PDB file of C-alpha atoms in Angstrom:
ATOM      1  CA  UNK A   1    -123.460 143.594 116.995  1.00 39.00           C
ATOM      2  CA  UNK A   2    -127.007 142.861 115.926  1.00 38.00           C
ATOM      3  CA  UNK A   3    -127.359 140.084 113.370  1.00 42.00           C
ATOM      4  CA  UNK A   4    -130.660 140.542 111.533  1.00 37.00           C
ATOM      5  CA  UNK A   5    -132.519 137.222 111.415  1.00 38.00           C
ATOM      6  CA  UNK A   6    -135.365 136.234 109.145  1.00 37.00           C
ATOM      7  CA  UNK A   7    -135.875 132.752 107.759  1.00 29.00           C
ATOM      8  CA  UNK A   8    -137.001 134.013 104.327  1.00 28.00           C
ATOM      9  CA  UNK A   9    -135.022 137.236 103.913  1.00 37.00           C
ATOM     10  CA  UNK A  10    -131.734 138.756 104.963  1.00 39.00           C
ATOM     11  CA  UNK A  11    -130.757 142.352 104.331  1.00 39.00           C
ATOM     12  CA  UNK A  12    -127.426 142.812 102.628  1.00 37.00           C
ATOM     13  CA  UNK A  13    -125.746 145.678 104.457  1.00 39.00           C
ATOM     14  CA  UNK A  14    -122.262 145.827 103.040  1.00 38.00           C
ATOM     15  CA  UNK A  15    -120.591 148.820 101.526  1.00 44.00           C
ATOM     16  CA  UNK A  16    -122.890 150.146  98.862  1.00 40.00           C
ATOM     17  CA  UNK A  17    -125.329 147.231  98.666  1.00 39.00           C
ATOM     18  CA  UNK A  18    -128.528 147.359 100.666  1.00 38.00           C
ATOM     19  CA  UNK A  19    -131.080 145.027  99.129  1.00 36.00           C
ATOM     20  CA  UNK A  20    -133.288 142.145 100.218  1.00 42.00           C
ATOM     21  CA  UNK A  21    -132.486 138.678  98.959  1.00 43.00           C
ATOM     22  CA  UNK A  22    -134.332 135.409  99.218  1.00 41.00           C
ATOM     23  CA  UNK A  23    -132.091 132.814 100.858  1.00 43.00           C
ATOM     24  CA  UNK A  24    -133.513 129.733  99.215  1.00 42.00           C
ATOM     25  CA  UNK A  25    -130.492 128.587  97.244  1.00 43.00           C
ATOM     26  CA  UNK A  26    -127.583 126.660  98.653  1.00 48.00           C
ATOM     27  CA  UNK A  27    -126.611 128.937 101.586  1.00 69.00           C
ATOM     28  CA  UNK A  28    -124.997 127.087 104.476  1.00 91.00           C
ATOM     29  CA  UNK A  29    -123.072 124.837 102.066  1.00 95.00           C
ATOM     30  CA  UNK A  30    -119.411 123.964 102.451  1.00 97.00           C
ATOM     31  CA  UNK A  31    -116.975 121.352 101.145  1.00 97.00           C
ATOM     32  CA  UNK A  32    -115.755 118.351 103.138  1.00 97.00           C
ATOM     33  CA  UNK A  33    -113.156 119.301 105.709  1.00 97.00           C
ATOM     34  CA  UNK A  34    -114.848 122.574 106.682  1.00 97.00           C
ATOM     35  CA  UNK A  35    -114.813 122.802 110.482  1.00 98.00           C
ATOM     36  CA  UNK A  36    -118.160 123.463 112.153  1.00 98.00           C
ATOM     37  CA  UNK A  37    -118.119 124.850 115.710  1.00 98.00           C
ATOM     38  CA  UNK A  38    -119.743 122.460 118.205  1.00 98.00           C
ATOM     39  CA  UNK A  39    -120.121 122.930 121.987  1.00 97.00           C
ATOM     40  CA  UNK A  40    -116.813 121.228 122.831  1.00 96.00           C
ATOM     41  CA  UNK A  41    -114.659 122.046 119.804  1.00 97.00           C
ATOM     42  CA  UNK A  42    -115.061 121.466 116.071  1.00 98.00           C
ATOM     43  CA  UNK A  43    -116.479 118.744 113.801  1.00 98.00           C
ATOM     44  CA  UNK A  44    -115.949 118.346 110.056  1.00 98.00           C
ATOM     45  CA  UNK A  45    -119.120 119.235 108.158  1.00 98.00           C
ATOM     46  CA  UNK A  46    -119.331 115.813 106.497  1.00 98.00           C
ATOM     47  CA  UNK A  47    -119.714 114.208 109.943  1.00 98.00           C
ATOM     48  CA  UNK A  48    -122.572 116.512 111.039  1.00 98.00           C
ATOM     49  CA  UNK A  49    -126.054 114.964 110.915  1.00 98.00           C
ATOM     50  CA  UNK A  50    -129.637 116.021 111.655  1.00 97.00           C
ATOM     51  CA  UNK A  51    -130.173 116.259 115.403  1.00 98.00           C
ATOM     52  CA  UNK A  52    -126.579 117.272 116.187  1.00 98.00           C
ATOM     53  CA  UNK A  53    -125.990 120.389 118.277  1.00 98.00           C
ATOM     54  CA  UNK A  54    -123.675 123.005 116.781  1.00 98.00           C
ATOM     55  CA  UNK A  55    -122.956 126.637 117.623  1.00 97.00           C
ATOM     56  CA  UNK A  56    -124.578 129.754 116.183  1.00 96.00           C
ATOM     57  CA  UNK A  57    -124.685 133.443 117.093  1.00 95.00           C
ATOM     58  CA  UNK A  58    -127.770 135.066 118.634  1.00 92.00           C
ATOM     59  CA  UNK A  59    -128.943 138.569 117.692  1.00 87.00           C
ATOM     60  CA  UNK A  60    -127.230 139.973 120.784  1.00 88.00           C
ATOM     61  CA  UNK A  61    -123.865 138.627 119.566  1.00 89.00           C
ATOM     62  CA  UNK A  62    -123.657 135.758 122.052  1.00 93.00           C
ATOM     63  CA  UNK A  63    -122.484 132.375 120.802  1.00 95.00           C
ATOM     64  CA  UNK A  64    -125.102 129.731 121.629  1.00 96.00           C
ATOM     65  CA  UNK A  65    -126.211 126.239 120.707  1.00 97.00           C
ATOM     66  CA  UNK A  66    -128.494 125.470 117.777  1.00 97.00           C
ATOM     67  CA  UNK A  67    -129.786 122.158 116.444  1.00 97.00           C
ATOM     68  CA  UNK A  68    -129.150 120.818 112.942  1.00 97.00           C
ATOM     69  CA  UNK A  69    -132.514 120.143 111.282  1.00 96.00           C
ATOM     70  CA  UNK A  70    -131.393 118.737 107.922  1.00 96.00           C
ATOM     71  CA  UNK A  71    -128.265 117.951 105.932  1.00 96.00           C
ATOM     72  CA  UNK A  72    -128.025 117.524 102.160  1.00 96.00           C
ATOM     73  CA  UNK A  73    -125.313 117.240  99.500  1.00 96.00           C
ATOM     74  CA  UNK A  74    -124.913 118.818  96.078  1.00 94.00           C
ATOM     75  CA  UNK A  75    -122.202 119.865  93.627  1.00 95.00           C
ATOM     76  CA  UNK A  76    -121.534 123.562  93.018  1.00 95.00           C
ATOM     77  CA  UNK A  77    -118.703 125.930  92.076  1.00 96.00           C
ATOM     78  CA  UNK A  78    -116.917 127.525  95.044  1.00 97.00           C
ATOM     79  CA  UNK A  79    -115.214 130.813  95.881  1.00 97.00           C
ATOM     80  CA  UNK A  80    -112.219 130.951  98.258  1.00 97.00           C
ATOM     81  CA  UNK A  81    -112.657 133.858 100.674  1.00 97.00           C
ATOM     82  CA  UNK A  82    -109.375 134.881 102.290  1.00 97.00           C
ATOM     83  CA  UNK A  83    -109.527 137.039 105.421  1.00 96.00           C
ATOM     84  CA  UNK A  84    -107.054 138.087 108.083  1.00 93.00           C
ATOM     85  CA  UNK A  85    -108.608 135.304 110.211  1.00 93.00           C
ATOM     86  CA  UNK A  86    -108.191 132.539 107.594  1.00 93.00           C
ATOM     87  CA  UNK A  87    -109.767 131.092 104.452  1.00 95.00           C
ATOM     88  CA  UNK A  88    -113.192 129.582 103.815  1.00 96.00           C
ATOM     89  CA  UNK A  89    -114.563 128.132 100.573  1.00 96.00           C
ATOM     90  CA  UNK A  90    -118.267 128.630  99.860  1.00 96.00           C
ATOM     91  CA  UNK A  91    -120.774 128.826  96.984  1.00 95.00           C
ATOM     92  CA  UNK A  92    -121.686 132.281  95.646  1.00 94.00           C
ATOM     93  CA  UNK A  93    -125.144 132.094  97.230  1.00 92.00           C
ATOM     94  CA  UNK A  94    -123.873 131.532 100.779  1.00 94.00           C
ATOM     95  CA  UNK A  95    -124.699 134.439 103.102  1.00 95.00           C
ATOM     96  CA  UNK A  96    -121.889 135.689 105.364  1.00 95.00           C
ATOM     97  CA  UNK A  97    -122.571 137.740 108.538  1.00 95.00           C
ATOM     98  CA  UNK A  98    -121.433 141.326 108.076  1.00 95.00           C
ATOM     99  CA  UNK A  99    -119.838 143.477 110.775  1.00 93.00           C
ATOM    100  CA  UNK A 100    -122.306 146.282 109.988  1.00 87.00           C
ATOM    101  CA  UNK A 101    -125.282 143.960 110.509  1.00 88.00           C
ATOM    102  CA  UNK A 102    -127.162 141.628 108.215  1.00 91.00           C
ATOM    103  CA  UNK A 103    -125.682 139.217 105.713  1.00 93.00           C
ATOM    104  CA  UNK A 104    -123.993 139.503 102.336  1.00 94.00           C
ATOM    105  CA  UNK A 105    -123.986 136.838  99.637  1.00 94.00           C
ATOM    106  CA  UNK A 106    -120.521 135.659  98.653  1.00 96.00           C
ATOM    107  CA  UNK A 107    -121.312 136.893  95.113  1.00 94.00           C
ATOM    108  CA  UNK A 108    -121.726 140.430  96.554  1.00 95.00           C
ATOM    109  CA  UNK A 109    -118.687 140.442  98.883  1.00 96.00           C
ATOM    110  CA  UNK A 110    -115.973 142.963  98.058  1.00 96.00           C
ATOM    111  CA  UNK A 111    -112.375 143.337  99.158  1.00 97.00           C
ATOM    112  CA  UNK A 112    -112.267 145.279 102.402  1.00 97.00           C
ATOM    113  CA  UNK A 113    -115.700 144.219 103.625  1.00 97.00           C
ATOM    114  CA  UNK A 114    -115.721 143.370 107.318  1.00 97.00           C
ATOM    115  CA  UNK A 115    -117.293 140.078 108.367  1.00 97.00           C
ATOM    116  CA  UNK A 116    -117.802 138.319 111.697  1.00 95.00           C
ATOM    117  CA  UNK A 117    -115.572 135.486 112.862  1.00 95.00           C
ATOM    118  CA  UNK A 118    -115.120 133.604 116.113  1.00 95.00           C
ATOM    119  CA  UNK A 119    -111.839 134.085 117.981  1.00 95.00           C
ATOM    120  CA  UNK A 120    -111.911 131.553 120.832  1.00 91.00           C
ATOM    121  CA  UNK A 121    -115.369 132.229 122.245  1.00 86.00           C
ATOM    122  CA  UNK A 122    -115.471 135.894 121.287  1.00 92.00           C
ATOM    123  CA  UNK A 123    -117.092 137.355 118.178  1.00 94.00           C
ATOM    124  CA  UNK A 124    -114.746 139.726 116.298  1.00 95.00           C
ATOM    125  CA  UNK A 125    -114.476 141.225 112.833  1.00 96.00           C
ATOM    126  CA  UNK A 126    -112.031 140.498 110.057  1.00 97.00           C
ATOM    127  CA  UNK A 127    -111.471 141.986 106.603  1.00 97.00           C
ATOM    128  CA  UNK A 128    -111.957 140.220 103.255  1.00 98.00           C
ATOM    129  CA  UNK A 129    -108.515 140.217 101.578  1.00 98.00           C
ATOM    130  CA  UNK A 130    -109.265 138.218  98.418  1.00 97.00           C
ATOM    131  CA  UNK A 131    -112.045 136.381  96.579  1.00 97.00           C
ATOM    132  CA  UNK A 132    -110.996 133.734  94.056  1.00 96.00           C
ATOM    133  CA  UNK A 133    -112.906 130.995  92.253  1.00 95.00           C
ATOM    134  CA  UNK A 134    -111.779 127.518  93.281  1.00 94.00           C
ATOM    135  CA  UNK A 135    -110.129 125.722  90.328  1.00 89.00           C
ATOM    136  CA  UNK A 136    -112.465 122.694  90.258  1.00 85.00           C
ATOM    137  CA  UNK A 137    -115.573 123.353  88.139  1.00 86.00           C
ATOM    138  CA  UNK A 138    -117.826 121.928  90.845  1.00 91.00           C
ATOM    139  CA  UNK A 139    -117.206 120.503  94.289  1.00 94.00           C
ATOM    140  CA  UNK A 140    -119.436 118.379  96.490  1.00 96.00           C
ATOM    141  CA  UNK A 141    -120.765 120.456  99.369  1.00 96.00           C
ATOM    142  CA  UNK A 142    -122.684 119.608 102.523  1.00 96.00           C
ATOM    143  CA  UNK A 143    -125.605 121.909 103.287  1.00 96.00           C
ATOM    144  CA  UNK A 144    -126.937 122.480 106.808  1.00 96.00           C
ATOM    145  CA  UNK A 145    -130.321 123.816 107.863  1.00 95.00           C
ATOM    146  CA  UNK A 146    -130.385 124.728 111.550  1.00 96.00           C
ATOM    147  CA  UNK A 147    -132.877 125.909 114.142  1.00 95.00           C
ATOM    148  CA  UNK A 148    -132.888 129.532 115.327  1.00 94.00           C
ATOM    149  CA  UNK A 149    -130.850 131.692 115.111  1.00 93.00           C
ATOM    150  CA  UNK A 150    -130.589 130.227 111.559  1.00 94.00           C
ATOM    151  CA  UNK A 151    -126.836 130.642 111.429  1.00 96.00           C
ATOM    152  CA  UNK A 152    -123.751 128.679 112.397  1.00 97.00           C
ATOM    153  CA  UNK A 153    -119.989 128.949 112.520  1.00 97.00           C
ATOM    154  CA  UNK A 154    -117.960 127.396 109.672  1.00 97.00           C
ATOM    155  CA  UNK A 155    -114.141 127.711 109.774  1.00 97.00           C
ATOM    156  CA  UNK A 156    -114.811 130.337 112.463  1.00 97.00           C
ATOM    157  CA  UNK A 157    -116.868 132.523 110.043  1.00 96.00           C
ATOM    158  CA  UNK A 158    -120.513 133.242 110.928  1.00 96.00           C
ATOM    159  CA  UNK A 159    -122.788 132.118 108.070  1.00 96.00           C
ATOM    160  CA  UNK A 160    -126.533 131.883 107.428  1.00 95.00           C
ATOM    161  CA  UNK A 161    -128.030 128.421 107.013  1.00 92.00           C
ATOM    162  CA  UNK A 162    -129.988 127.232 103.964  1.00 75.00           C
ATOM    163  CA  UNK A 163    -133.382 128.364 105.261  1.00 66.00           C
TER     164      UNK A 163
END
């Protein structure tokens, strides 16, 4: 369960796509109400601020603490990603941790792809069941940049931060 980390690049290793992408867009952005894993439970993303401690996943697959460096807001279109483990809404340029390693942009996700999610305190995989644009043209999102391992857990899905 190695999650490839690099603050400028992530390798998309999902199905037939294997290409480098620059993660400089909105990655790590989610609408209000999205639950972010913190050491003692969950906190809504809109309540997270710079300096807060949240949970991420280290390269060895262990869930560990990471510090929020910055938070910003913007308005973007969203995609609803339905999995066996639940639903998360995210912009197309958000990078999701793949079960095969690396990250895949939401715009590149396909039905059947396996992604990482947190079940209690254990990292497991789940399958993408559907991908649908959210009806609103744009939605306000909150974007997090975090310290290493440059990922965090949103609605129990492991995602790359903005950096």
